[in-house]
């Protein structure tokens, strides 16, 4: 019956348009959907070709869909208007598909992380030691300690509590910092000095702060690289520290930022592991002081002396 056939195909087309409109609305992406019961990955507009963060699953009859963005962890389900929930794909099958997809994404992430880790270890073996005249080290007035250098960028090795390298933070001449793409960061830290050499361990946010703390105290200083990673790093280090180790967190003091994230995260982490914390008393006496960490304060003092 040609009439019925036409009605059906319009309905299918309309459903597809409704769904694509919904995806546009929720995820901000124009996607051509395929109703085949398989998960399709798509590129987020404006992101690089390797970024395929959008995923869409549409039931073979086109009346149900689940879609999301695995980077932002958004996930939405959609049912076509008038779809018969009892005859369409069951919820159990949908859940199964999503569970399979999540595992696939998890596996892919671990695979990427292990490739990055191998590359980072290769850099640590092959790259030259950092040049103490590198502009970033000069600006921060610290020695290269255990850093490497490749194509003009400092390479800060990120380790787990066993000392294994998993990632590098690249610090470019202009001070821009980037981790290796797709590498693990959570719970990893940069080590300045040697943890086995002392029972006093300092944990800082940034690498330059760790370098300054180590220079001043002679004790090992471990940098979590950002405030959001302090908790994980503190937990990893506290649980693996030999008996007798005393951990002190040297907190950034983001006194000019709402909520003082540096200090807040440090206090949370210190509380979690029962450690002490210290933080610079800011602002310093230097007019226009923009210090947030111990390394900045060292410079502020130098500036003050030079200006006198
Ligand atoms: Zn200052």
Coordinates of C-alpha atoms and ligand atoms in Angstrom, one line a residue:
X1 CA 0.0 0.0 0.0
X2 CA 1.9 3.0 -1.3
X3 CA -0.1 5.5 1.0
X4 CA 0.8 3.7 4.2
X5 CA 4.4 3.3 3.1
X6 CA 4.7 7.0 2.5
X7 CA 3.1 7.9 5.9
X8 CA 5.6 5.5 7.7
X9 CA 8.6 7.0 6.0
X10 CA 7.6 10.5 6.8
X11 CA 7.2 9.5 10.4
X12 CA 10.6 7.9 10.5
X13 CA 12.1 11.0 8.9
X14 CA 10.3 13.3 11.4
X15 CA 11.5 11.3 14.3
X16 CA 15.0 11.5 13.1
X17 CA 14.7 15.3 12.8
X18 CA 13.2 15.5 16.3
X19 CA 16.0 13.5 17.7
X20 CA 18.7 15.6 15.9
X21 CA 17.0 18.8 17.1
X22 CA 17.1 17.3 20.7
X23 CA 20.8 16.5 20.3
X24 CA 21.5 20.0 19.0
X25 CA 19.7 21.5 22.0
X26 CA 21.3 19.3 24.7
X27 CA 24.9 18.9 23.3
X28 CA 25.2 21.8 20.9
X29 CA 26.2 19.5 18.0
X30 CA 24.8 18.9 14.6
X31 CA 24.8 15.1 14.2
X32 CA 23.4 12.9 11.5
X33 CA 22.0 10.0 13.4
X34 CA 21.8 6.4 12.2
X35 CA 19.0 4.1 13.6
X36 CA 20.9 0.8 13.7
X37 CA 21.1 0.0 17.4
X38 CA 24.8 0.7 17.4
X39 CA 26.8 3.4 19.2
X40 CA 28.2 6.0 16.9
X41 CA 30.9 8.4 18.0
X42 CA 31.0 12.0 16.6
X43 CA 33.4 14.9 16.8
X44 CA 32.4 17.9 19.0
X45 CA 32.2 21.0 16.7
X46 CA 35.3 23.2 17.0
X47 CA 37.4 20.4 18.5
X48 CA 40.2 18.5 16.9
X49 CA 39.6 15.4 14.7
X50 CA 40.8 13.1 17.5
X51 CA 38.1 14.5 19.8
X52 CA 35.1 12.2 19.3
X53 CA 33.4 12.9 22.6
X54 CA 29.8 12.7 21.4
X55 CA 28.1 9.3 21.3
X56 CA 24.7 8.5 20.0
X57 CA 22.7 5.2 20.2
X58 CA 19.4 5.0 18.3
X59 CA 17.2 1.9 18.4
X60 CA 16.8 0.2 15.0
X61 CA 13.2 1.4 14.7
X62 CA 14.3 5.0 15.5
X63 CA 11.9 5.6 18.4
X64 CA 14.4 5.6 21.2
X65 CA 17.8 7.1 21.6
X66 CA 20.5 7.6 24.2
X67 CA 23.2 10.2 23.6
X68 CA 25.9 12.0 25.5
X69 CA 29.3 13.6 25.7
X70 CA 31.8 11.3 27.4
X71 CA 34.1 14.2 28.2
X72 CA 31.5 16.2 30.1
X73 CA 29.8 13.0 31.3
X74 CA 26.4 14.4 30.0
X75 CA 23.9 11.6 29.1
X76 CA 20.4 12.0 27.9
X77 CA 17.7 9.6 26.8
X78 CA 15.0 10.4 24.3
X79 CA 11.8 8.7 23.2
X80 CA 9.9 9.7 20.1
X81 CA 6.5 11.2 20.5
X82 CA 3.9 8.5 20.4
X83 CA 6.4 5.7 20.6
X84 CA 5.0 2.5 22.2
X85 CA 7.3 1.9 25.1
X86 CA 6.3 -1.7 25.3
X87 CA 7.1 -2.7 21.8
X88 CA 10.2 -0.6 21.4
X89 CA 13.6 -1.7 22.6
X90 CA 13.5 -2.6 26.3
X91 CA 15.2 -0.5 28.9
X92 CA 17.4 -3.5 29.8
X93 CA 18.8 -3.6 26.3
X94 CA 19.5 0.1 26.4
X95 CA 21.2 -0.2 29.7
X96 CA 23.3 -3.1 28.4
X97 CA 24.4 -1.0 25.4
X98 CA 25.4 1.9 27.6
X99 CA 27.3 -0.3 30.0
X100 CA 29.2 -1.8 27.1
X101 CA 29.9 1.6 25.7
X102 CA 31.2 2.9 29.1
X103 CA 33.5 0.0 29.3
X104 CA 34.8 0.6 25.8
X105 CA 35.4 4.3 26.7
X106 CA 37.2 3.2 29.9
X107 CA 39.4 0.7 28.0
X108 CA 40.2 3.3 25.4
X109 CA 41.2 5.8 28.1
X110 CA 43.5 3.3 29.8
X111 CA 45.0 2.4 26.5
X112 CA 45.8 6.1 25.7
X113 CA 47.2 6.6 29.2
X114 CA 49.6 3.6 28.9
X115 CA 50.8 4.9 25.5
X116 CA 51.4 8.3 27.0
X117 CA 53.2 6.7 30.0
X118 CA 55.5 4.8 27.7
X119 CA 56.3 8.0 25.7
X120 CA 56.9 9.9 29.0
X121 CA 59.3 7.2 30.2
X122 CA 61.1 7.3 26.8
X123 CA 61.5 11.1 27.2
X124 CA 63.0 10.6 30.7
X125 CA 65.5 8.1 29.2
X126 CA 66.4 10.0 26.1
X127 CA 65.9 13.7 26.6
X128 CA 68.6 16.0 27.9
X129 CA 68.6 17.4 31.4
X130 CA 67.0 20.8 31.6
X131 CA 69.2 23.8 31.0
X132 CA 69.4 26.0 34.0
X133 CA 69.2 29.1 31.7
X134 CA 65.7 28.1 30.5
X135 CA 63.6 31.2 30.8
X136 CA 61.0 29.6 33.1
X137 CA 63.7 28.5 35.6
X138 CA 65.3 32.0 35.3
X139 CA 61.9 33.6 36.0
X140 CA 61.2 31.4 39.0
X141 CA 64.9 31.6 40.2
X142 CA 65.2 27.8 40.7
X143 CA 67.5 25.1 39.5
X144 CA 66.3 22.5 37.1
X145 CA 66.5 19.7 39.7
X146 CA 65.1 16.5 38.0
X147 CA 63.6 18.2 34.9
X148 CA 64.3 17.3 31.3
X149 CA 64.2 19.5 28.2
X150 CA 62.9 18.7 24.7
X151 CA 62.5 21.1 21.8
X152 CA 62.9 24.0 24.2
X153 CA 60.2 22.9 26.6
X154 CA 60.8 21.8 30.1
X155 CA 59.5 18.3 30.8
X156 CA 58.3 17.7 34.4
X157 CA 58.0 14.0 35.0
X158 CA 54.8 13.0 36.8
X159 CA 55.1 9.9 39.0
X160 CA 52.9 7.6 41.1
X161 CA 53.8 6.7 44.7
X162 CA 56.0 3.9 43.5
X163 CA 58.1 6.4 41.5
X164 CA 56.9 5.2 38.1
X165 CA 56.6 7.9 35.4
X166 CA 53.2 8.2 33.7
X167 CA 53.1 11.7 32.2
X168 CA 55.1 14.9 31.6
X169 CA 54.1 18.4 32.1
X170 CA 55.6 20.6 29.4
X171 CA 56.5 24.1 30.4
X172 CA 57.2 26.3 27.4
X173 CA 59.5 29.3 27.2
X174 CA 56.5 31.7 27.7
X175 CA 55.4 29.8 30.8
X176 CA 52.5 27.9 29.2
X177 CA 52.0 24.5 30.8
X178 CA 50.5 21.4 29.2
X179 CA 50.3 17.8 30.2
X180 CA 50.7 15.2 27.5
X181 CA 47.4 14.8 25.8
X182 CA 45.3 11.8 27.1
X183 CA 47.8 11.0 29.9
X184 CA 46.9 10.3 33.5
X185 CA 47.3 13.2 35.9
X186 CA 45.1 12.2 38.9
X187 CA 47.1 11.2 42.0
X188 CA 50.5 11.9 40.1
X189 CA 53.1 14.3 41.3
X190 CA 56.5 15.8 40.5
X191 CA 59.2 15.0 42.9
X192 CA 61.9 17.5 43.8
X193 CA 64.6 15.9 46.0
X194 CA 64.4 12.3 47.1
X195 CA 61.6 11.0 49.2
X196 CA 63.8 8.2 50.6
X197 CA 66.3 10.7 52.0
X198 CA 64.2 12.3 54.7
X199 CA 61.2 11.8 57.0
X200 CA 60.0 15.3 56.3
X201 CA 57.9 15.5 53.1
X202 CA 56.4 18.7 51.8
X203 CA 53.5 18.7 49.4
X204 CA 52.9 21.7 47.2
X205 CA 50.6 22.7 44.4
X206 CA 53.1 23.9 41.7
X207 CA 56.5 22.6 40.6
X208 CA 58.3 25.9 41.2
X209 CA 56.9 26.1 44.7
X210 CA 58.2 22.6 45.4
X211 CA 61.6 23.6 44.0
X212 CA 61.8 26.6 46.3
X213 CA 60.6 24.6 49.3
X214 CA 63.3 22.0 48.6
X215 CA 66.0 24.6 48.1
X216 CA 65.1 26.2 51.4
X217 CA 64.6 23.1 53.6
X218 CA 66.7 20.4 51.8
X219 CA 63.8 18.0 52.3
X220 CA 61.8 16.4 49.4
X221 CA 58.9 18.4 48.0
X222 CA 56.2 16.8 45.9
X223 CA 54.1 19.0 43.6
X224 CA 50.5 17.9 42.8
X225 CA 50.5 20.3 39.8
X226 CA 47.1 21.8 40.5
X227 CA 44.9 22.4 43.5
X228 CA 42.3 19.9 42.3
X229 CA 44.9 17.1 42.4
X230 CA 46.1 17.8 46.0
X231 CA 43.6 15.5 47.7
X232 CA 44.5 12.5 45.4
X233 CA 48.2 13.1 45.8
X234 CA 48.0 13.5 49.6
X235 CA 46.1 10.2 49.9
X236 CA 48.5 8.4 47.6
X237 CA 51.6 9.7 49.4
X238 CA 50.1 9.3 52.9
X239 CA 49.1 5.7 52.3
X240 CA 52.5 4.7 50.9
X241 CA 54.8 6.7 53.2
X242 CA 57.1 4.6 55.5
X243 CA 56.5 4.9 59.2
X244 CA 57.8 8.1 60.8
X245 CA 57.2 10.3 57.8
X246 CA 55.7 13.7 58.6
X247 CA 53.9 15.4 55.8
X248 CA 53.4 19.2 55.7
X249 CA 51.3 20.8 52.9
X250 CA 52.6 24.1 51.7
X251 CA 49.5 25.7 50.5
X252 CA 49.1 28.4 47.8
X253 CA 47.3 31.5 49.2
X254 CA 45.0 32.7 46.4
X255 CA 44.0 35.6 48.6
X256 CA 42.8 37.6 45.6
X257 CA 40.6 34.8 44.2
X258 CA 37.0 34.2 45.5
X259 CA 36.9 31.3 47.8
X260 CA 40.8 31.0 47.9
X261 CA 40.9 27.6 46.0
X262 CA 44.6 27.0 46.8
X263 CA 44.2 27.3 50.5
X264 CA 40.7 25.6 50.6
X265 CA 41.9 22.5 48.7
X266 CA 45.0 22.3 50.8
X267 CA 43.1 22.5 54.1
X268 CA 40.7 19.7 52.9
X269 CA 43.6 17.5 51.9
X270 CA 45.5 18.2 55.1
X271 CA 42.4 17.3 57.1
X272 CA 41.9 14.1 55.2
X273 CA 45.4 12.8 55.9
X274 CA 45.9 14.4 59.3
X275 CA 48.8 16.5 58.1
X276 CA 49.8 20.1 59.0
X277 CA 49.7 22.9 56.5
X278 CA 51.4 26.2 56.1
X279 CA 50.7 29.0 53.8
X280 CA 52.4 32.4 53.0
X281 CA 51.0 35.3 54.9
X282 CA 49.7 37.6 52.1
X283 CA 49.8 40.2 50.8
X284 CA 53.5 40.9 51.6
X285 CA 54.7 44.4 52.3
X286 CA 55.7 44.9 48.8
X287 CA 53.3 47.4 47.1
X288 CA 51.2 45.7 44.4
X289 CA 52.0 42.2 45.7
X290 CA 50.4 39.6 43.5
X291 CA 52.0 36.6 45.2
X292 CA 50.1 33.4 45.7
X293 CA 52.8 30.9 46.6
X294 CA 56.1 30.5 48.4
X295 CA 58.1 30.9 45.2
X296 CA 56.4 34.3 44.5
X297 CA 57.1 35.4 48.0
X298 CA 60.8 34.7 47.5
X299 CA 60.8 37.1 44.6
X300 CA 58.8 39.7 46.4
X301 CA 61.5 39.8 49.1
X302 CA 64.2 40.0 46.5
X303 CA 62.3 42.9 44.8
X304 CA 62.0 44.7 48.1
X305 CA 65.7 44.4 48.8
X306 CA 66.6 45.6 45.3
X307 CA 64.3 48.6 45.6
X308 CA 65.7 49.7 49.0
Ligands
LIG1 ZN1 54.3 39.6 47.4

